[in-house]
Coordinates of C-alpha atoms in Angstrom, one line a residue:
Chain A
M1 CA 36.4 -37.2 -21.8
T2 CA 35.2 -37.2 -18.2
R3 CA 32.8 -40.0 -17.5
N4 CA 30.4 -40.0 -14.6
L5 CA 29.8 -43.0 -12.3
D6 CA 26.7 -42.3 -10.4
V7 CA 24.5 -44.2 -8.0
C8 CA 20.7 -43.8 -7.9
L9 CA 19.9 -45.1 -4.4
T10 CA 16.2 -45.9 -5.0
P11 CA 13.8 -45.8 -8.0
A12 CA 12.1 -42.8 -6.5
L13 CA 15.2 -40.8 -7.3
I14 CA 15.5 -41.8 -11.0
P15 CA 13.7 -38.6 -12.1
I16 CA 16.7 -36.6 -10.7
Y17 CA 19.0 -38.2 -13.3
N18 CA 19.0 -37.6 -17.0
V19 CA 18.8 -41.3 -17.7
S20 CA 19.3 -40.9 -21.4
D21 CA 22.9 -39.8 -20.7
Y22 CA 23.8 -43.2 -19.1
I23 CA 24.3 -46.9 -19.5
V24 CA 22.1 -48.1 -16.6
V25 CA 22.9 -51.1 -14.4
V26 CA 19.7 -52.3 -12.6
I27 CA 20.4 -53.9 -9.2
D28 CA 18.0 -55.9 -7.1
I29 CA 20.3 -58.3 -5.2
F30 CA 17.5 -60.0 -3.2
R31 CA 16.5 -61.5 -5.6
A32 CA 15.3 -60.3 -9.0
T33 CA 18.6 -59.4 -10.7
S34 CA 20.5 -62.3 -9.2
S35 CA 17.8 -64.7 -10.6
I36 CA 17.9 -62.9 -14.0
C37 CA 21.7 -63.3 -14.2
Y38 CA 21.4 -66.9 -13.2
G39 CA 18.5 -67.6 -15.6
I40 CA 20.2 -66.0 -18.6
E41 CA 23.5 -67.9 -17.8
N42 CA 21.5 -71.1 -17.7
G43 CA 20.2 -70.7 -21.2
A44 CA 16.9 -68.9 -20.8
E45 CA 16.1 -67.5 -24.2
A46 CA 14.8 -64.3 -22.8
I47 CA 13.3 -62.9 -19.6
I48 CA 10.5 -60.3 -20.1
P49 CA 10.2 -57.9 -17.2
V50 CA 6.6 -56.6 -16.7
S51 CA 5.4 -54.2 -14.1
E52 CA 2.1 -55.7 -13.1
V53 CA 0.9 -59.1 -12.1
E54 CA -1.9 -58.8 -14.6
E55 CA 0.5 -58.2 -17.5
C56 CA 2.4 -61.3 -16.4
A57 CA -0.8 -63.4 -16.3
A58 CA -1.8 -62.2 -19.7
Y59 CA 1.1 -64.2 -21.2
R60 CA -0.6 -67.4 -20.2
E61 CA -2.9 -67.1 -23.2
K62 CA 0.1 -66.6 -25.6
G63 CA 1.2 -70.2 -25.4
L64 CA 2.9 -72.8 -23.3
D65 CA 6.5 -71.6 -24.0
Y66 CA 6.3 -68.9 -21.4
L67 CA 7.2 -69.5 -17.8
L68 CA 5.3 -67.1 -15.6
A69 CA 7.1 -65.7 -12.6
A70 CA 5.4 -63.3 -10.1
E71 CA 6.7 -62.1 -6.8
R72 CA 5.1 -59.6 -4.4
D73 CA 6.4 -58.8 -0.9
G74 CA 8.9 -61.6 -1.2
K75 CA 6.4 -64.3 -2.0
V76 CA 5.3 -66.2 -5.1
V77 CA 1.9 -64.8 -6.2
A78 CA -0.8 -67.5 -6.0
G79 CA -1.4 -69.2 -9.4
F80 CA 2.1 -68.5 -10.8
D81 CA 4.8 -71.0 -11.8
F82 CA 7.3 -69.4 -9.6
G83 CA 8.6 -66.1 -8.2
N84 CA 12.1 -64.8 -8.1
S85 CA 14.0 -67.4 -6.2
P86 CA 17.3 -68.2 -8.0
F87 CA 16.6 -71.9 -7.5
S88 CA 13.8 -71.5 -10.0
Y89 CA 16.2 -70.4 -12.7
T90 CA 18.3 -73.5 -13.1
S91 CA 19.1 -74.8 -16.6
E92 CA 16.6 -77.7 -16.1
K93 CA 13.9 -75.2 -15.6
V94 CA 14.6 -72.3 -17.9
S95 CA 16.9 -73.5 -20.7
G96 CA 15.4 -72.5 -24.1
K97 CA 12.4 -71.0 -22.3
T98 CA 11.1 -67.4 -22.1
V99 CA 10.3 -66.2 -18.6
V100 CA 7.8 -63.4 -17.9
L101 CA 8.7 -61.8 -14.6
T102 CA 7.2 -59.3 -12.3
T103 CA 8.7 -58.4 -9.0
T104 CA 8.1 -55.8 -6.2
N105 CA 11.1 -53.7 -6.9
G106 CA 13.4 -54.9 -9.7
T107 CA 11.1 -54.6 -12.7
H108 CA 9.9 -51.2 -11.4
A109 CA 13.4 -49.9 -11.5
L110 CA 13.9 -51.4 -15.0
H111 CA 10.8 -49.7 -16.4
L112 CA 11.7 -46.3 -15.0
S113 CA 15.1 -46.6 -16.7
R114 CA 13.8 -47.2 -20.2
S115 CA 15.3 -44.1 -21.7
A116 CA 18.9 -45.1 -20.9
K117 CA 21.4 -45.7 -23.7
R118 CA 21.5 -49.3 -22.6
I119 CA 20.2 -51.2 -19.7
V120 CA 22.1 -54.2 -18.2
I121 CA 21.5 -56.3 -15.2
G122 CA 23.9 -56.6 -12.3
S123 CA 24.3 -58.9 -9.3
F124 CA 27.2 -60.4 -7.3
L125 CA 26.8 -63.5 -9.5
N126 CA 28.1 -61.6 -12.6
L127 CA 30.1 -58.8 -10.9
T128 CA 33.4 -59.1 -12.6
A129 CA 32.1 -59.9 -16.1
L130 CA 29.8 -56.9 -15.8
C131 CA 32.6 -54.6 -14.7
T132 CA 35.0 -55.8 -17.4
W133 CA 32.4 -54.9 -20.0
L134 CA 31.5 -51.6 -18.4
K135 CA 35.1 -50.6 -18.6
T136 CA 35.1 -51.0 -22.4
Q137 CA 32.2 -48.6 -22.8
N138 CA 33.1 -45.0 -23.1
E139 CA 29.9 -43.9 -21.4
N140 CA 28.5 -42.5 -18.2
I141 CA 27.3 -45.2 -15.9
L142 CA 24.3 -45.0 -13.6
L143 CA 23.9 -47.8 -11.0
V144 CA 20.2 -48.0 -10.2
C145 CA 19.4 -49.7 -6.9
A146 CA 15.9 -51.2 -6.9
G147 CA 15.8 -50.8 -3.1
W148 CA 12.8 -51.8 -1.1
K149 CA 9.5 -50.1 -1.9
N150 CA 11.2 -47.1 -3.2
N151 CA 13.5 -46.7 -0.2
F152 CA 17.2 -47.3 0.2
N153 CA 18.4 -50.8 1.0
L154 CA 21.9 -51.9 2.1
E155 CA 22.4 -54.9 -0.2
D156 CA 21.8 -53.1 -3.5
T157 CA 23.9 -50.2 -2.4
L158 CA 26.7 -52.5 -1.3
F159 CA 26.7 -54.1 -4.7
A160 CA 26.9 -50.7 -6.3
G161 CA 29.9 -50.1 -4.1
A162 CA 31.5 -53.4 -5.4
V163 CA 31.1 -52.2 -9.0
I164 CA 32.6 -48.9 -8.2
E165 CA 35.5 -50.7 -6.5
Q166 CA 36.4 -52.3 -9.8
L167 CA 35.8 -49.2 -11.9
K168 CA 37.1 -46.3 -9.8
G169 CA 40.7 -46.6 -11.0
D170 CA 39.5 -45.7 -14.6
G171 CA 39.1 -41.9 -14.0
Y172 CA 35.3 -41.8 -13.4
V173 CA 33.8 -38.9 -11.5
L174 CA 31.7 -40.2 -8.6
D175 CA 28.6 -38.5 -7.2
D176 CA 28.0 -38.4 -3.4
P177 CA 25.8 -41.6 -3.4
A178 CA 28.6 -43.4 -5.3
I179 CA 31.2 -42.3 -2.8
A180 CA 29.0 -43.5 0.0
A181 CA 28.2 -46.8 -1.7
N182 CA 31.9 -47.5 -2.2
D183 CA 32.7 -46.5 1.4
L184 CA 30.0 -48.9 2.7
F185 CA 31.5 -51.6 0.5
Q186 CA 34.9 -51.1 2.2
L187 CA 33.1 -51.9 5.5
G188 CA 31.4 -55.0 4.2
K189 CA 33.7 -56.5 1.6
N190 CA 35.6 -58.9 3.9
D191 CA 32.4 -60.7 4.8
I192 CA 29.4 -59.5 2.8
P193 CA 26.9 -62.0 4.2
Q194 CA 27.9 -61.1 7.8
Y195 CA 27.7 -57.3 7.0
L196 CA 24.2 -57.7 5.4
S197 CA 22.8 -59.9 8.2
K198 CA 22.1 -56.8 10.3
T199 CA 19.9 -55.1 7.7
S200 CA 16.1 -54.8 8.1
H201 CA 15.6 -56.4 4.7
G202 CA 17.8 -59.4 5.7
E203 CA 15.6 -59.8 8.7
R204 CA 12.5 -59.6 6.5
L205 CA 13.8 -62.2 4.1
K206 CA 14.8 -64.5 6.9
K207 CA 11.2 -64.5 8.1
L208 CA 10.2 -65.5 4.7
G209 CA 12.4 -68.6 5.1
I210 CA 14.7 -67.9 2.2
E211 CA 18.1 -67.8 3.8
K212 CA 19.3 -70.3 1.2
D213 CA 18.3 -67.8 -1.5
I214 CA 20.2 -65.0 0.3
A215 CA 23.4 -67.1 0.5
F216 CA 23.1 -68.0 -3.1
C217 CA 22.6 -64.4 -4.3
L218 CA 25.8 -63.3 -2.4
Q219 CA 28.1 -65.6 -4.3
V220 CA 30.6 -63.6 -6.3
D221 CA 31.4 -64.4 -10.0
L222 CA 29.4 -67.6 -10.3
T223 CA 28.3 -66.5 -13.8
T224 CA 29.6 -64.5 -16.8
A225 CA 26.5 -63.7 -18.8
I226 CA 25.4 -60.1 -18.9
P227 CA 21.6 -59.7 -19.3
V228 CA 20.8 -56.7 -21.5
L229 CA 17.4 -55.2 -22.4
D230 CA 16.7 -55.6 -26.1
G231 CA 13.3 -54.2 -26.9
D232 CA 11.1 -55.5 -24.1
Q233 CA 13.2 -58.6 -23.4
L234 CA 16.3 -59.3 -21.4
V235 CA 18.7 -61.4 -23.4
T236 CA 22.3 -62.3 -23.1
L237 CA 24.8 -59.6 -24.3
V238 CA 26.9 -60.8 -27.2
Chain B
M1 CA 7.7 -49.8 23.6
T2 CA 9.9 -50.2 20.5
R3 CA 11.0 -46.9 19.1
N4 CA 12.1 -46.5 15.5
L5 CA 15.1 -44.4 14.6
D6 CA 14.9 -43.9 10.8
V7 CA 16.8 -41.8 8.3
C8 CA 15.1 -40.2 5.3
L9 CA 18.1 -39.6 2.9
T10 CA 16.5 -36.9 0.8
P11 CA 13.3 -34.8 0.8
A12 CA 12.1 -36.8 -2.2
L13 CA 11.7 -39.9 0.0
I14 CA 9.7 -38.1 2.7
P15 CA 6.4 -39.4 1.3
I16 CA 7.6 -43.0 2.0
Y17 CA 7.4 -42.3 5.8
N18 CA 4.4 -41.7 7.9
V19 CA 5.8 -38.4 9.1
S20 CA 3.0 -38.0 11.7
D21 CA 4.4 -40.9 13.6
Y22 CA 7.7 -39.2 14.3
I23 CA 9.6 -36.4 15.8
V24 CA 11.5 -35.0 12.8
V25 CA 15.0 -33.6 12.9
V26 CA 15.7 -31.5 9.8
I27 CA 19.3 -31.6 8.7
D28 CA 21.0 -29.3 6.2
I29 CA 24.6 -29.0 7.4
F30 CA 25.9 -26.8 4.5
R31 CA 24.4 -24.4 5.7
A32 CA 20.8 -23.8 6.6
T33 CA 20.4 -25.8 9.7
S34 CA 23.8 -24.8 11.0
S35 CA 23.0 -21.2 10.6
I36 CA 19.5 -21.6 12.2
C37 CA 21.1 -23.2 15.2
Y38 CA 23.7 -20.5 15.5
G39 CA 21.1 -17.7 15.0
I40 CA 18.7 -19.1 17.6
E41 CA 21.6 -19.5 20.0
N42 CA 22.6 -15.9 19.4
G43 CA 19.2 -14.6 20.4
A44 CA 17.2 -14.4 17.2
E45 CA 13.6 -14.1 18.4
A46 CA 12.5 -16.4 15.6
I47 CA 13.4 -17.7 12.2
I48 CA 10.6 -18.1 9.7
P49 CA 11.3 -20.7 7.0
V50 CA 9.6 -20.0 3.7
S51 CA 9.7 -22.0 0.5
E52 CA 9.9 -19.3 -2.1
V53 CA 12.0 -16.3 -2.6
E54 CA 8.8 -14.3 -3.3
E55 CA 7.3 -15.3 0.1
C56 CA 10.5 -14.0 1.7
A57 CA 10.4 -10.7 -0.2
A58 CA 6.8 -10.2 0.8
Y59 CA 8.0 -9.7 4.5
R60 CA 9.7 -6.5 3.4
E61 CA 6.3 -4.7 3.5
K62 CA 5.5 -6.0 7.0
G63 CA 8.1 -3.8 8.7
L64 CA 11.7 -3.2 9.5
D65 CA 12.0 -5.8 12.2
Y66 CA 12.5 -8.6 9.7
L67 CA 15.8 -9.6 8.4
L68 CA 15.4 -11.2 5.0
A69 CA 17.6 -14.1 4.1
A70 CA 17.5 -15.8 0.7
E71 CA 19.9 -18.4 -0.8
R72 CA 19.7 -20.2 -4.0
D73 CA 22.4 -22.5 -5.4
G74 CA 24.7 -21.5 -2.6
K75 CA 24.5 -17.8 -3.2
V76 CA 22.7 -14.8 -1.7
V77 CA 19.8 -13.9 -3.9
A78 CA 20.2 -10.3 -5.3
G79 CA 18.3 -7.7 -3.2
F80 CA 18.4 -9.6 0.1
D81 CA 20.0 -8.8 3.4
F82 CA 21.9 -12.1 3.5
G83 CA 21.8 -15.8 2.7
N84 CA 22.6 -18.7 4.8
S85 CA 26.2 -18.1 5.9
P86 CA 26.5 -18.7 9.6
F87 CA 28.6 -15.5 9.9
S88 CA 25.4 -13.6 9.1
Y89 CA 23.8 -15.1 12.3
T90 CA 26.0 -13.5 15.0
S91 CA 24.3 -12.0 18.0
E92 CA 25.3 -8.5 16.7
K93 CA 23.2 -9.1 13.6
V94 CA 20.2 -11.3 14.8
S95 CA 19.7 -10.7 18.5
G96 CA 16.1 -9.7 19.1
K97 CA 15.3 -9.9 15.4
T98 CA 13.1 -12.2 13.4
V99 CA 14.8 -13.7 10.3
V100 CA 12.8 -14.8 7.3
L101 CA 14.7 -17.5 5.5
T102 CA 14.4 -19.4 2.2
T103 CA 17.1 -21.8 1.1
T104 CA 17.6 -24.3 -1.8
N105 CA 17.2 -27.5 0.3
G106 CA 16.6 -26.9 4.0
T107 CA 13.3 -25.0 4.0
H108 CA 12.0 -27.5 1.4
A109 CA 12.6 -30.4 3.8
L110 CA 11.1 -28.5 6.6
H111 CA 7.9 -27.8 4.8
L112 CA 7.5 -31.4 3.6
S113 CA 7.8 -32.5 7.3
R114 CA 5.0 -30.3 8.5
S115 CA 2.8 -33.2 9.8
A116 CA 5.4 -34.5 12.2
K117 CA 4.7 -34.6 16.0
R118 CA 7.4 -32.1 16.4
I119 CA 10.1 -30.6 14.1
V120 CA 13.5 -29.7 15.5
I121 CA 16.6 -28.5 13.8
G122 CA 19.9 -30.3 14.0
S123 CA 23.5 -29.5 13.0
F124 CA 27.0 -30.4 14.3
L125 CA 26.8 -27.2 16.3
N126 CA 24.1 -28.4 18.6
L127 CA 24.7 -32.2 18.3
T128 CA 24.9 -33.3 21.9
A129 CA 22.2 -30.9 23.2
L130 CA 19.9 -32.3 20.5
C131 CA 20.6 -35.9 21.3
T132 CA 20.2 -35.4 25.0
W133 CA 16.8 -34.0 24.4
L134 CA 15.8 -36.7 21.9
K135 CA 16.7 -39.4 24.4
T136 CA 14.1 -37.9 26.8
Q137 CA 11.3 -38.2 24.2
N138 CA 9.5 -41.5 24.1
E139 CA 8.9 -41.2 20.4
N140 CA 10.0 -42.5 17.0
I141 CA 12.6 -40.3 15.4
L142 CA 13.0 -39.5 11.7
L143 CA 16.2 -37.7 10.7
V144 CA 15.4 -35.9 7.5
C145 CA 18.4 -35.0 5.3
A146 CA 17.8 -32.0 3.2
G147 CA 20.4 -33.3 0.7
W148 CA 21.2 -31.4 -2.5
K149 CA 18.4 -30.8 -5.0
N150 CA 16.4 -33.8 -3.7
N151 CA 19.4 -36.2 -3.9
F152 CA 21.5 -37.8 -1.2
N153 CA 24.5 -35.9 0.1
L154 CA 27.2 -37.1 2.3
E155 CA 27.4 -34.3 4.9
D156 CA 23.8 -34.5 6.0
T157 CA 23.9 -38.3 6.1
L158 CA 27.1 -38.2 8.1
F159 CA 25.4 -36.0 10.7
A160 CA 22.4 -38.3 10.8
G161 CA 25.0 -41.0 11.6
A162 CA 26.4 -38.9 14.4
V163 CA 23.0 -38.6 16.0
I164 CA 22.5 -42.3 15.7
E165 CA 25.9 -42.8 17.4
Q166 CA 24.6 -41.1 20.5
L167 CA 21.2 -42.7 20.5
K168 CA 21.8 -46.3 19.4
G169 CA 22.4 -47.6 22.9
D170 CA 18.9 -46.7 23.9
G171 CA 17.1 -49.6 22.1
Y172 CA 15.9 -48.0 18.9
V173 CA 15.2 -50.1 15.9
L174 CA 17.2 -48.7 12.9
D175 CA 16.1 -48.8 9.3
D176 CA 18.6 -49.5 6.5
P177 CA 19.4 -45.9 5.8
A178 CA 20.0 -45.4 9.5
I179 CA 22.4 -48.4 9.6
A180 CA 24.2 -47.0 6.5
A181 CA 24.4 -43.5 7.9
N182 CA 25.9 -44.7 11.2
D183 CA 28.4 -46.9 9.3
L184 CA 29.5 -43.9 7.2
F185 CA 29.9 -42.0 10.4
Q186 CA 32.3 -44.6 11.7
L187 CA 34.5 -44.0 8.6
G188 CA 34.4 -40.2 9.0
K189 CA 34.2 -39.5 12.7
N190 CA 37.9 -39.2 13.4
D191 CA 38.3 -36.3 11.0
I192 CA 34.9 -35.1 9.6
P193 CA 36.3 -32.2 7.6
Q194 CA 38.8 -34.4 5.9
Y195 CA 36.2 -37.1 5.2
L196 CA 33.8 -34.6 3.7
S197 CA 36.4 -32.8 1.6
K198 CA 36.0 -35.5 -1.1
T199 CA 32.3 -34.9 -1.7
S200 CA 30.9 -33.3 -4.7
H201 CA 29.0 -30.8 -2.6
G202 CA 32.2 -29.9 -0.8
E203 CA 33.8 -29.2 -4.1
R204 CA 30.8 -27.1 -5.2
L205 CA 30.9 -25.1 -2.0
K206 CA 34.6 -24.5 -2.3
K207 CA 34.1 -23.0 -5.7
L208 CA 31.6 -20.6 -4.1
G209 CA 34.4 -19.4 -1.8
I210 CA 32.8 -20.5 1.4
E211 CA 35.5 -22.7 2.9
K212 CA 35.3 -20.7 6.1
D213 CA 31.5 -21.4 6.3
I214 CA 32.2 -25.1 5.8
A215 CA 34.8 -25.3 8.6
F216 CA 32.4 -23.3 10.9
C217 CA 29.5 -25.7 10.2
L218 CA 31.6 -28.7 11.2
Q219 CA 32.3 -27.5 14.7
V220 CA 30.8 -29.9 17.2
D221 CA 28.8 -28.7 20.2
L222 CA 29.4 -25.0 19.8
T223 CA 25.8 -24.3 20.8
T224 CA 23.1 -25.8 23.0
A225 CA 19.9 -24.2 21.7
I226 CA 17.5 -26.5 20.0
P227 CA 15.4 -24.7 17.3
V228 CA 11.8 -26.1 17.2
L229 CA 9.0 -25.3 14.8
D230 CA 6.2 -23.5 16.6
G231 CA 3.4 -22.6 14.2
D232 CA 5.3 -21.2 11.2
Q233 CA 8.3 -20.0 13.2
L234 CA 11.5 -21.6 14.5
V235 CA 12.1 -20.6 18.1
T236 CA 14.2 -21.9 20.9
L237 CA 13.0 -25.1 22.6
V238 CA 12.3 -24.3 26.3

């Protein structure tokens, strides 16, 4: 059977794909999916992605076991426990807890991918674990880049290229965005932080004073947990 | 003044940009914008891009001076004079004539860019003439890739990268898609036909039996005319 390995470069392009034909990997390197991988690795019971800040706030009334995380335009929304910095997802903070998370781009991409056969979360942190699992699945794969405000960004695309690098020997058919993503990865792979330092988004994040977060999110294979959407919650794949 | 040099990777992403802030270059390498450049170079009085096949057909009643060109899914639509093969745009065929053209992707991108400060047409055929002119304009530039059915394709993006290659010394600020396009161009520039032979679209066009068209459209600097939208017609920029 021919399997397709496709890359959706921004959430705005999700409608072009028949999402229900795919396992979807959602990618938002700076910083949502990196933090989700780290949080699930560190024992968060679940992470609930919600689209709107208001939905997130509504969980406050449901009890004290929820940590509320809200990020917009790279900053923690006023009144929330934290945003999407990976340093907020250590085991001290999240172990045994449920995190309710809304972010600018990542949760948007997740919600638009709802009809997929399965939705998993990817980041450099869990790269090889993710790819090893994907290879065992006899399914088409769609790598969905969360991008920045519905447009293409380099870091998510580069990560898609890194996934393709591990899978491409297995006989998948690549679409043009997948070919491009993997080619860009060839240019960046020897020094990913250096390669990404020239991007507009990298500049934007630097201005926000989160260089430490960026460096953290570009670590490869720090974790092995694969967050998977189960109902409306992201939990660890078992 | 800072000028932006941005790349819109597919027509689906045009709404993200404030098109009225830019000079727009519409790019549909295989084959609409290559044929438009060739036709205008060869003395076509004007080329009228229309969105729908029916709009194109309606010109039949307006007189015999119109050549009607309609392409869908890479093929000439039944009942039309020709489609978008560059070999239909020789001076023997188009000199002094007005061509009414509808194509799958290219005319779509053109219509969505209507509010731009100016719309010009780019292809490898007129690459250097186009870039030389763009450099004289003190404006933001948006390179709009027509893509394939609203998704990214490699050949249009590679051409955007070729334009950026000529302009990037002039102090433009590039967005992430522009950085990626120029990086992909670095990978492909030494042998563009070879680089593009691996794309899905290249495969599709090969199946349509138009390898000769593809080779033609990848010739660099065969022409110097710059087609520009004037009202509803593309004419030569003077």
